[in-house]
Amino acid sequence: MAILINENTRILVQGITGREGAARSRFMSAYGTRVVGGVTPGRGGTKVGSLPVFNTVQEAIEANGPVDLSVTFVPGPLVKAAVIEAVDAGIPLLVMPVERVPLHDALNMLAYARERGVRILGPGSFGLISPGRAVAGWVGGSEDFAREVFRPGPIGLISRSGGQTTTLSWAIGQAGLGISTALHIGAEPVVGLAPAEILPLFEADPDTRAVALFGEIGTVAEEEAAETIAAGRFTKPLVAYIAGAGARPGMRFSHASAIVERGRGTAEHKIRALRAAGAIVVERPEALPLALAEILKGTTT
Amino acid sequence: MARLYEYQGKQLLKAAGLDIPEGAVAETPDQAREIAARLGRPVVVKAQVWTTGRFKAGGIRFAETPSEAEAAAAALLGHRVKGFLVKKVLVEEQLKLAGEFYAGIIIDPSYRVRAPVLMMTLAGGVEVESVEDERIARLTLDVLRGPAPDDLRALPRRLGAPDALVDPLARALESLWKAFCQNDARSAEINPLVLTTDNRIVAADCRMSIDDASVSRHPELGIRVARESDSPPTALDIAGWAIEENDHRGISFFAQLAADTRGGGFIGYHAIGGGGALLAADTLSRHGLKLANYAETSGNPTAAKVCRTARLVLSQPDLDGYILMGAVIASQDQWNHALGLMKACREMLTDRPGFPVVALIAGNKEREALRILREGLSTLPVRFELFGREYIHRLDDVAERMKALVEEYRAHRQTFGAPIRPVAPTGDVRWPFRTGTIVLRTAACEGCSSLACVKACSLYGGYLFRVRDKRMTLGIPLETVPRQCVECLACEHECHLRGKGALGLELPMDFPAI
């Protein structure tokens, strides 16, 4: 099972001939992901490895069959056009590994996609992986490493940090558990798929028995996840860690979304909301795998 | 987000059709007097600093005459308001107020919204956070279509504005929305938006910030560093931004934390990846280590980008150590971090015996990265310790080792050194790549049969070189080097380790004078 991506998901790579597009297409294919081709305007008819390259998304679908998911390896200032193209072609899920997308472009494409029922993971998302099945984006990086770090298992992972998606998955593996699907939602000021929307997907996934959440200061993502739990749309155990609680005032940080604005988005507020909804919040990230192991043993803390 | 000063924001509002008070910016008391004389009426002199509550802090002064304006400017310029140094003042006509309002646009990141939200209250002139919810009218803005005029009129109406004010206020809101869009703003606020006794709606203040990722679209705004910041960038911050500005391969982030590190006691801090970076910085501080700066490289940067960032980290005077905290099992190819750091160390630490270099590096290509560092650092006089993934959740242990090495270094080093600067390589052959140049000393290269550079280049995916007559030569047309070179810096590293040191990489960057 897993969520959003598995071995049958047909994947297109937009920007496949670029530095990252080419390298990550090779990695995704090597991992067993069903990458069916790529798009780079003006490079149609060529190949990247054994993958056919098309000029447009529409052309790729007509010549090559339907696409379930597109990964956009297109530089931030140019990515809006690629997203609009993919949405118009009817691809239901877009993964955007690109950082530094102009904010108004991001707002526009998220609104455009939402009106047409298209989900976007990102922008600024490292991607998602269902271990042993498929991967989209650059999470995992290389086949050997991805297999070493991401073990299949019963834990769903939602992270606001790209690096911590991998780090926590590895730590969860060290604790003898594994991952059903791990996702990085992106670190840009506004992003698409939110933890509050991902939790119900894990609820419906029989492979997932509990979910780990790596949260951060800034935005209302954790508060809204707590609302989802309180509303009964997610009933499995959730264990969370919120980073940035110890951030000294004035300390700057590179995640654009991790900023406390107008007193909103403090770690204290997020921790209180999650605990009130019944989630477990741990004080240190390394405690997270242990808490999950404890829960799955049946002895809740 | 990149903040604008009040006077800049007001110009953008004016360009979008909103009235602003008549006035101009002064950098000297003389200029302030001249502006006041030209206006020919009572003025207000406002310190241009990035903080709220300027009035209470004495940063806003009223002047009835040009000489009073001069005195007010003299009292502000070069002084600090709430800790911020005043370099400019805005000299404007005094407005006769009949009403004070607030209008602002911020982004609501909630998944139910994901859009800009326009807010208005008629209880302006105070912190909007303190206004009760029922006295604020909100409108979620449709970014695809923009707000309909009726939607905008509905806001003042809902708040009970008199009929005569509804249209002028709605027009002001429309101008604010225009300014917000035209300038790729992340937030834009007018507090207060005033009604004058002669029935004009005027923006008496403006706080606007521009989206970092959009700054390059607005050269006219003159923003030097597109980064969230509470204070104007330092010269080092500007040098840091130059690394990032035109290179989209991975992210480099640099913030100077200590203004003056002379006398020692500070370390350079370089983290990998955003998530673990703050955590690791906190850990080091908890162990009593003082950070001169806070740098991050992430998102699969080239080794060249890592090198430039590491150089900046090492460039503050009198540092007592450098630490790379990769508190993350990274998906990116970590050899880029190892090769980038190695070049910076080779360039800058050859005359720093005992200088502590500590690196925690984990994730994809971790073993290769640790081997590169171990081999490379062994050729330098520095004290180094390396940590791998088993230390990801043992940051306290890493911090303790750093602390111990720093203390030993401080106890033994005799003199404080000058700031360190890299020296560019020399040679007779130059092959330019995207952000630098391969420089070769042919004579030295001719005596070498290692082919270390050729092997390294293919191992890391460049394939620039080939072997002819058992010697290295450029294997691709010169003009394709910028496209083909992945800037892994491995050729220089391997040449220094296993060859004759004939190949060097020139990676130009600007260092501020200290």
PDB file of C-alpha atoms in Angstrom, chain B residues 263-504:
ATOM      1  CA  GLY B 263      40.942  38.891  20.650  1.00  0.00           C
ATOM      2  CA  GLY B 264      39.715  35.389  19.887  1.00  0.00           C
ATOM      3  CA  GLY B 265      37.326  33.057  21.627  1.00  0.00           C
ATOM      4  CA  PHE B 266      35.088  32.565  18.595  1.00  0.00           C
ATOM      5  CA  ILE B 267      34.649  29.661  16.211  1.00  0.00           C
ATOM      6  CA  GLY B 268      33.369  29.559  12.662  1.00  0.00           C
ATOM      7  CA  TYR B 269      30.096  27.637  12.357  1.00  0.00           C
ATOM      8  CA  HIS B 270      29.136  25.866   9.163  1.00  0.00           C
ATOM      9  CA  ALA B 271      26.127  23.550   9.108  1.00  0.00           C
ATOM     10  CA  ILE B 272      24.684  21.228   6.494  1.00  0.00           C
ATOM     11  CA  GLY B 273      20.932  21.266   5.999  1.00  0.00           C
ATOM     12  CA  GLY B 274      18.404  23.493   7.688  1.00  0.00           C
ATOM     13  CA  GLY B 275      16.666  21.085  10.045  1.00  0.00           C
ATOM     14  CA  GLY B 276      19.621  20.022  12.160  1.00  0.00           C
ATOM     15  CA  ALA B 277      21.538  23.300  11.873  1.00  0.00           C
ATOM     16  CA  LEU B 278      19.797  25.230  14.636  1.00  0.00           C
ATOM     17  CA  LEU B 279      19.812  22.216  16.911  1.00  0.00           C
ATOM     18  CA  ALA B 280      23.565  21.832  16.465  1.00  0.00           C
ATOM     19  CA  ALA B 281      24.191  25.560  16.945  1.00  0.00           C
ATOM     20  CA  ASP B 282      22.224  25.436  20.197  1.00  0.00           C
ATOM     21  CA  THR B 283      24.274  22.465  21.343  1.00  0.00           C
ATOM     22  CA  LEU B 284      27.564  24.274  20.717  1.00  0.00           C
ATOM     23  CA  SER B 285      26.349  27.387  22.540  1.00  0.00           C
ATOM     24  CA  ARG B 286      25.233  25.253  25.465  1.00  0.00           C
ATOM     25  CA  HIS B 287      28.792  23.948  25.732  1.00  0.00           C
ATOM     26  CA  GLY B 288      30.103  27.488  25.979  1.00  0.00           C
ATOM     27  CA  LEU B 289      31.360  27.888  22.431  1.00  0.00           C
ATOM     28  CA  LYS B 290      30.895  31.322  20.867  1.00  0.00           C
ATOM     29  CA  LEU B 291      29.824  31.417  17.224  1.00  0.00           C
ATOM     30  CA  ALA B 292      31.376  34.086  15.017  1.00  0.00           C
ATOM     31  CA  ASN B 293      28.946  33.275  12.247  1.00  0.00           C
ATOM     32  CA  TYR B 294      26.192  30.937  11.154  1.00  0.00           C
ATOM     33  CA  ALA B 295      26.482  29.365   7.731  1.00  0.00           C
ATOM     34  CA  GLU B 296      24.556  26.611   6.042  1.00  0.00           C
ATOM     35  CA  THR B 297      24.993  24.751   2.797  1.00  0.00           C
ATOM     36  CA  SER B 298      22.290  22.376   1.668  1.00  0.00           C
ATOM     37  CA  GLY B 299      20.205  21.164  -1.253  1.00  0.00           C
ATOM     38  CA  ASN B 300      23.097  19.466  -3.092  1.00  0.00           C
ATOM     39  CA  PRO B 301      25.358  22.472  -3.617  1.00  0.00           C
ATOM     40  CA  THR B 302      28.454  22.214  -5.792  1.00  0.00           C
ATOM     41  CA  ALA B 303      31.772  21.799  -3.956  1.00  0.00           C
ATOM     42  CA  ALA B 304      32.676  25.252  -5.295  1.00  0.00           C
ATOM     43  CA  LYS B 305      29.691  26.774  -3.478  1.00  0.00           C
ATOM     44  CA  VAL B 306      30.614  24.920  -0.282  1.00  0.00           C
ATOM     45  CA  CYS B 307      34.212  26.120  -0.617  1.00  0.00           C
ATOM     46  CA  ARG B 308      33.218  29.761  -0.968  1.00  0.00           C
ATOM     47  CA  THR B 309      30.937  29.470   2.047  1.00  0.00           C
ATOM     48  CA  ALA B 310      33.649  27.794   4.141  1.00  0.00           C
ATOM     49  CA  ARG B 311      36.121  30.520   3.155  1.00  0.00           C
ATOM     50  CA  LEU B 312      33.737  33.138   4.480  1.00  0.00           C
ATOM     51  CA  VAL B 313      33.272  31.189   7.703  1.00  0.00           C
ATOM     52  CA  LEU B 314      37.060  31.098   8.152  1.00  0.00           C
ATOM     53  CA  SER B 315      37.608  34.715   7.161  1.00  0.00           C
ATOM     54  CA  GLN B 316      36.699  36.470  10.396  1.00  0.00           C
ATOM     55  CA  PRO B 317      39.806  37.496  12.346  1.00  0.00           C
ATOM     56  CA  ASP B 318      41.264  35.522  15.255  1.00  0.00           C
ATOM     57  CA  LEU B 319      39.028  32.468  15.047  1.00  0.00           C
ATOM     58  CA  ASP B 320      39.875  29.622  17.400  1.00  0.00           C
ATOM     59  CA  GLY B 321      38.406  26.866  15.328  1.00  0.00           C
ATOM     60  CA  TYR B 322      36.034  25.768  12.594  1.00  0.00           C
ATOM     61  CA  ILE B 323      33.250  23.230  12.843  1.00  0.00           C
ATOM     62  CA  LEU B 324      31.176  21.628  10.097  1.00  0.00           C
ATOM     63  CA  MET B 325      28.010  20.328  11.713  1.00  0.00           C
ATOM     64  CA  GLY B 326      26.212  18.033   9.327  1.00  0.00           C
ATOM     65  CA  ALA B 327      23.664  16.970  11.921  1.00  0.00           C
ATOM     66  CA  VAL B 328      21.677  15.262   9.220  1.00  0.00           C
ATOM     67  CA  ILE B 329      21.763  12.009   7.286  1.00  0.00           C
ATOM     68  CA  ALA B 330      21.817  13.900   4.026  1.00  0.00           C
ATOM     69  CA  SER B 331      20.555  12.635   0.684  1.00  0.00           C
ATOM     70  CA  GLN B 332      22.935  14.918  -1.184  1.00  0.00           C
ATOM     71  CA  ASP B 333      26.347  13.676  -2.310  1.00  0.00           C
ATOM     72  CA  GLN B 334      28.408  14.553   0.748  1.00  0.00           C
ATOM     73  CA  TRP B 335      31.721  14.431  -1.075  1.00  0.00           C
ATOM     74  CA  ASN B 336      30.867  17.912  -2.310  1.00  0.00           C
ATOM     75  CA  HIS B 337      31.045  19.141   1.260  1.00  0.00           C
ATOM     76  CA  ALA B 338      34.313  17.323   1.881  1.00  0.00           C
ATOM     77  CA  LEU B 339      35.966  18.584  -1.321  1.00  0.00           C
ATOM     78  CA  GLY B 340      34.703  22.142  -0.823  1.00  0.00           C
ATOM     79  CA  LEU B 341      35.898  22.290   2.772  1.00  0.00           C
ATOM     80  CA  MET B 342      39.261  20.749   1.832  1.00  0.00           C
ATOM     81  CA  LYS B 343      39.995  23.458  -0.702  1.00  0.00           C
ATOM     82  CA  ALA B 344      39.135  26.205   1.794  1.00  0.00           C
ATOM     83  CA  CYS B 345      41.364  24.578   4.437  1.00  0.00           C
ATOM     84  CA  ARG B 346      44.258  24.112   1.985  1.00  0.00           C
ATOM     85  CA  GLU B 347      44.012  27.744   0.997  1.00  0.00           C
ATOM     86  CA  MET B 348      43.592  29.290   4.416  1.00  0.00           C
ATOM     87  CA  LEU B 349      44.973  27.092   7.189  1.00  0.00           C
ATOM     88  CA  THR B 350      48.526  26.240   6.104  1.00  0.00           C
ATOM     89  CA  ASP B 351      50.020  28.694   8.607  1.00  0.00           C
ATOM     90  CA  ARG B 352      47.665  27.898  11.507  1.00  0.00           C
ATOM     91  CA  PRO B 353      49.361  25.033  13.359  1.00  0.00           C
ATOM     92  CA  GLY B 354      46.988  23.331  15.758  1.00  0.00           C
ATOM     93  CA  PHE B 355      43.901  25.153  14.435  1.00  0.00           C
ATOM     94  CA  PRO B 356      40.912  22.936  15.327  1.00  0.00           C
ATOM     95  CA  VAL B 357      38.873  21.613  12.410  1.00  0.00           C
ATOM     96  CA  VAL B 358      35.978  19.393  13.430  1.00  0.00           C
ATOM     97  CA  ALA B 359      33.530  17.857  10.964  1.00  0.00           C
ATOM     98  CA  LEU B 360      30.410  15.791  11.435  1.00  0.00           C
ATOM     99  CA  ILE B 361      29.340  14.520   8.056  1.00  0.00           C
ATOM    100  CA  ALA B 362      26.746  11.846   7.387  1.00  0.00           C
ATOM    101  CA  GLY B 363      24.536  10.484   4.657  1.00  0.00           C
ATOM    102  CA  ASN B 364      24.962   9.700   0.994  1.00  0.00           C
ATOM    103  CA  LYS B 365      28.669   9.195   0.106  1.00  0.00           C
ATOM    104  CA  GLU B 366      29.576   9.600   3.771  1.00  0.00           C
ATOM    105  CA  ARG B 367      32.472   7.139   3.716  1.00  0.00           C
ATOM    106  CA  GLU B 368      33.955   8.816   0.652  1.00  0.00           C
ATOM    107  CA  ALA B 369      33.529  12.245   2.246  1.00  0.00           C
ATOM    108  CA  LEU B 370      35.217  11.207   5.487  1.00  0.00           C
ATOM    109  CA  ARG B 371      38.087   9.639   3.543  1.00  0.00           C
ATOM    110  CA  ILE B 372      38.622  12.820   1.527  1.00  0.00           C
ATOM    111  CA  LEU B 373      38.771  14.868   4.730  1.00  0.00           C
ATOM    112  CA  ARG B 374      41.011  12.431   6.578  1.00  0.00           C
ATOM    113  CA  GLU B 375      43.503  12.225   3.711  1.00  0.00           C
ATOM    114  CA  GLY B 376      43.435  15.926   2.944  1.00  0.00           C
ATOM    115  CA  LEU B 377      43.542  17.320   6.465  1.00  0.00           C
ATOM    116  CA  SER B 378      46.449  14.992   7.308  1.00  0.00           C
ATOM    117  CA  THR B 379      48.609  17.047   4.935  1.00  0.00           C
ATOM    118  CA  LEU B 380      47.890  20.263   6.866  1.00  0.00           C
ATOM    119  CA  PRO B 381      49.212  21.393  10.269  1.00  0.00           C
ATOM    120  CA  VAL B 382      45.672  21.633  11.722  1.00  0.00           C
ATOM    121  CA  ARG B 383      44.204  19.510  14.562  1.00  0.00           C
ATOM    122  CA  PHE B 384      41.226  17.700  13.110  1.00  0.00           C
ATOM    123  CA  GLU B 385      38.586  15.271  14.319  1.00  0.00           C
ATOM    124  CA  LEU B 386      35.963  13.645  12.115  1.00  0.00           C
ATOM    125  CA  PHE B 387      32.587  12.189  13.035  1.00  0.00           C
ATOM    126  CA  GLY B 388      30.123  10.078  11.032  1.00  0.00           C
ATOM    127  CA  ARG B 389      26.469   9.122  11.254  1.00  0.00           C
ATOM    128  CA  GLU B 390      26.737   7.411  14.633  1.00  0.00           C
ATOM    129  CA  TYR B 391      27.135  10.914  16.104  1.00  0.00           C
ATOM    130  CA  ILE B 392      23.992  12.373  14.514  1.00  0.00           C
ATOM    131  CA  HIS B 393      22.164  12.129  17.808  1.00  0.00           C
ATOM    132  CA  ARG B 394      25.261  12.575  19.949  1.00  0.00           C
ATOM    133  CA  LEU B 395      25.860  16.247  19.243  1.00  0.00           C
ATOM    134  CA  ASP B 396      26.874  16.850  22.848  1.00  0.00           C
ATOM    135  CA  ASP B 397      29.864  14.551  22.399  1.00  0.00           C
ATOM    136  CA  VAL B 398      30.936  16.409  19.258  1.00  0.00           C
ATOM    137  CA  ALA B 399      30.520  19.770  21.008  1.00  0.00           C
ATOM    138  CA  GLU B 400      32.621  18.593  23.957  1.00  0.00           C
ATOM    139  CA  ARG B 401      35.451  17.560  21.652  1.00  0.00           C
ATOM    140  CA  MET B 402      35.273  20.917  19.878  1.00  0.00           C
ATOM    141  CA  LYS B 403      35.406  22.709  23.194  1.00  0.00           C
ATOM    142  CA  ALA B 404      38.454  20.719  24.294  1.00  0.00           C
ATOM    143  CA  LEU B 405      40.305  21.372  21.033  1.00  0.00           C
ATOM    144  CA  VAL B 406      39.525  25.083  21.162  1.00  0.00           C
ATOM    145  CA  GLU B 407      40.820  25.337  24.723  1.00  0.00           C
ATOM    146  CA  GLU B 408      44.039  23.538  23.843  1.00  0.00           C
ATOM    147  CA  TYR B 409      44.555  25.783  20.849  1.00  0.00           C
ATOM    148  CA  ARG B 410      43.975  28.937  22.880  1.00  0.00           C
ATOM    149  CA  ALA B 411      46.428  27.796  25.533  1.00  0.00           C
ATOM    150  CA  HIS B 412      49.222  27.238  23.038  1.00  0.00           C
ATOM    151  CA  ARG B 413      48.937  29.682  20.227  1.00  0.00           C
ATOM    152  CA  GLN B 414      51.245  32.621  20.664  1.00  0.00           C
ATOM    153  CA  THR B 415      49.916  35.444  18.546  1.00  0.00           C
ATOM    154  CA  PHE B 416      46.630  36.428  17.059  1.00  0.00           C
ATOM    155  CA  GLY B 417      46.793  36.195  13.305  1.00  0.00           C
ATOM    156  CA  ALA B 418      45.521  38.583  10.700  1.00  0.00           C
ATOM    157  CA  PRO B 419      42.302  37.629   8.913  1.00  0.00           C
ATOM    158  CA  ILE B 420      43.032  34.773   6.543  1.00  0.00           C
ATOM    159  CA  ARG B 421      42.502  35.172   2.810  1.00  0.00           C
ATOM    160  CA  PRO B 422      42.885  32.534   0.094  1.00  0.00           C
ATOM    161  CA  VAL B 423      45.652  32.999  -2.464  1.00  0.00           C
ATOM    162  CA  ALA B 424      44.793  32.429  -6.118  1.00  0.00           C
ATOM    163  CA  PRO B 425      46.764  29.736  -7.959  1.00  0.00           C
ATOM    164  CA  THR B 426      49.166  30.641 -10.768  1.00  0.00           C
ATOM    165  CA  GLY B 427      49.890  28.900 -14.045  1.00  0.00           C
ATOM    166  CA  ASP B 428      50.331  29.272 -17.783  1.00  0.00           C
ATOM    167  CA  VAL B 429      47.181  27.451 -18.976  1.00  0.00           C
ATOM    168  CA  ARG B 430      43.698  28.644 -18.086  1.00  0.00           C
ATOM    169  CA  TRP B 431      40.462  26.723 -18.716  1.00  0.00           C
ATOM    170  CA  PRO B 432      37.459  28.704 -17.475  1.00  0.00           C
ATOM    171  CA  PHE B 433      34.414  26.922 -16.019  1.00  0.00           C
ATOM    172  CA  ARG B 434      31.165  28.503 -14.843  1.00  0.00           C
ATOM    173  CA  THR B 435      32.263  30.173 -11.615  1.00  0.00           C
ATOM    174  CA  GLY B 436      36.039  29.904 -11.858  1.00  0.00           C
ATOM    175  CA  THR B 437      39.059  28.782 -13.827  1.00  0.00           C
ATOM    176  CA  ILE B 438      41.239  25.682 -13.953  1.00  0.00           C
ATOM    177  CA  VAL B 439      44.834  26.942 -13.800  1.00  0.00           C
ATOM    178  CA  LEU B 440      47.702  24.660 -14.832  1.00  0.00           C
ATOM    179  CA  ARG B 441      51.462  24.988 -14.417  1.00  0.00           C
ATOM    180  CA  THR B 442      52.534  22.988 -17.448  1.00  0.00           C
ATOM    181  CA  ALA B 443      56.128  22.499 -16.343  1.00  0.00           C
ATOM    182  CA  ALA B 444      55.102  20.902 -13.056  1.00  0.00           C
ATOM    183  CA  CYS B 445      52.360  18.870 -14.718  1.00  0.00           C
ATOM    184  CA  GLU B 446      54.838  17.432 -17.241  1.00  0.00           C
ATOM    185  CA  GLY B 447      56.791  15.686 -14.524  1.00  0.00           C
ATOM    186  CA  CYS B 448      53.723  13.802 -13.266  1.00  0.00           C
ATOM    187  CA  SER B 449      52.461  10.394 -14.308  1.00  0.00           C
ATOM    188  CA  SER B 450      49.805   9.895 -11.625  1.00  0.00           C
ATOM    189  CA  LEU B 451      46.799  10.877 -13.788  1.00  0.00           C
ATOM    190  CA  ALA B 452      45.111  11.567 -10.431  1.00  0.00           C
ATOM    191  CA  CYS B 453      43.233  14.562 -11.861  1.00  0.00           C
ATOM    192  CA  VAL B 454      41.831  12.572 -14.788  1.00  0.00           C
ATOM    193  CA  LYS B 455      40.611   9.756 -12.560  1.00  0.00           C
ATOM    194  CA  ALA B 456      39.089  12.188 -10.077  1.00  0.00           C
ATOM    195  CA  CYS B 457      37.228  14.099 -12.754  1.00  0.00           C
ATOM    196  CA  SER B 458      35.571  10.960 -14.126  1.00  0.00           C
ATOM    197  CA  LEU B 459      34.821   9.590 -10.643  1.00  0.00           C
ATOM    198  CA  TYR B 460      32.850  12.720  -9.739  1.00  0.00           C
ATOM    199  CA  GLY B 461      31.092  12.978 -13.076  1.00  0.00           C
ATOM    200  CA  GLY B 462      32.931  15.768 -14.907  1.00  0.00           C
ATOM    201  CA  TYR B 463      34.704  13.860 -17.745  1.00  0.00           C
ATOM    202  CA  LEU B 464      36.633  16.990 -18.793  1.00  0.00           C
ATOM    203  CA  PHE B 465      40.038  15.424 -19.200  1.00  0.00           C
ATOM    204  CA  ARG B 466      41.547  12.594 -21.168  1.00  0.00           C
ATOM    205  CA  VAL B 467      44.907  10.909 -21.398  1.00  0.00           C
ATOM    206  CA  ARG B 468      47.165  11.561 -24.378  1.00  0.00           C
ATOM    207  CA  ASP B 469      50.751  10.311 -24.438  1.00  0.00           C
ATOM    208  CA  LYS B 470      50.287   9.230 -20.801  1.00  0.00           C
ATOM    209  CA  ARG B 471      49.590  12.872 -19.888  1.00  0.00           C
ATOM    210  CA  MET B 472      46.471  14.737 -18.882  1.00  0.00           C
ATOM    211  CA  THR B 473      44.887  16.993 -21.467  1.00  0.00           C
ATOM    212  CA  LEU B 474      41.539  18.679 -21.949  1.00  0.00           C
ATOM    213  CA  GLY B 475      39.318  16.105 -23.613  1.00  0.00           C
ATOM    214  CA  ILE B 476      36.415  18.333 -24.622  1.00  0.00           C
ATOM    215  CA  PRO B 477      36.165  21.629 -26.533  1.00  0.00           C
ATOM    216  CA  LEU B 478      37.157  24.541 -24.309  1.00  0.00           C
ATOM    217  CA  GLU B 479      33.812  26.313 -24.786  1.00  0.00           C
ATOM    218  CA  THR B 480      31.892  23.309 -23.403  1.00  0.00           C
ATOM    219  CA  VAL B 481      33.832  23.253 -20.119  1.00  0.00           C
ATOM    220  CA  PRO B 482      31.400  25.592 -18.321  1.00  0.00           C
ATOM    221  CA  ARG B 483      28.511  23.265 -19.135  1.00  0.00           C
ATOM    222  CA  GLN B 484      30.337  20.027 -18.449  1.00  0.00           C
ATOM    223  CA  CYS B 485      32.269  20.868 -15.279  1.00  0.00           C
ATOM    224  CA  VAL B 486      30.334  19.915 -12.136  1.00  0.00           C
ATOM    225  CA  GLU B 487      32.597  22.078  -9.951  1.00  0.00           C
ATOM    226  CA  CYS B 488      33.423  19.185  -7.616  1.00  0.00           C
ATOM    227  CA  LEU B 489      36.999  20.510  -7.126  1.00  0.00           C
ATOM    228  CA  ALA B 490      38.253  16.925  -7.057  1.00  0.00           C
ATOM    229  CA  CYS B 491      40.958  17.497  -9.685  1.00  0.00           C
ATOM    230  CA  GLU B 492      42.785  20.028  -7.514  1.00  0.00           C
ATOM    231  CA  HIS B 493      42.406  17.884  -4.405  1.00  0.00           C
ATOM    232  CA  GLU B 494      43.783  14.764  -6.050  1.00  0.00           C
ATOM    233  CA  CYS B 495      46.571  16.681  -7.805  1.00  0.00           C
ATOM    234  CA  HIS B 496      47.740  18.014  -4.452  1.00  0.00           C
ATOM    235  CA  LEU B 497      47.513  14.596  -2.777  1.00  0.00           C
ATOM    236  CA  ARG B 498      48.862  12.332  -5.481  1.00  0.00           C
ATOM    237  CA  GLY B 499      50.240  14.588  -8.210  1.00  0.00           C
ATOM    238  CA  LYS B 500      52.647  17.508  -8.291  1.00  0.00           C
ATOM    239  CA  GLY B 501      50.299  20.240  -7.181  1.00  0.00           C
ATOM    240  CA  ALA B 502      50.395  21.626 -10.717  1.00  0.00           C
ATOM    241  CA  LEU B 503      46.649  22.085 -11.059  1.00  0.00           C
ATOM    242  CA  GLY B 504      44.850  24.787  -9.123  1.00  0.00           C
TER     243      GLY B 504
END
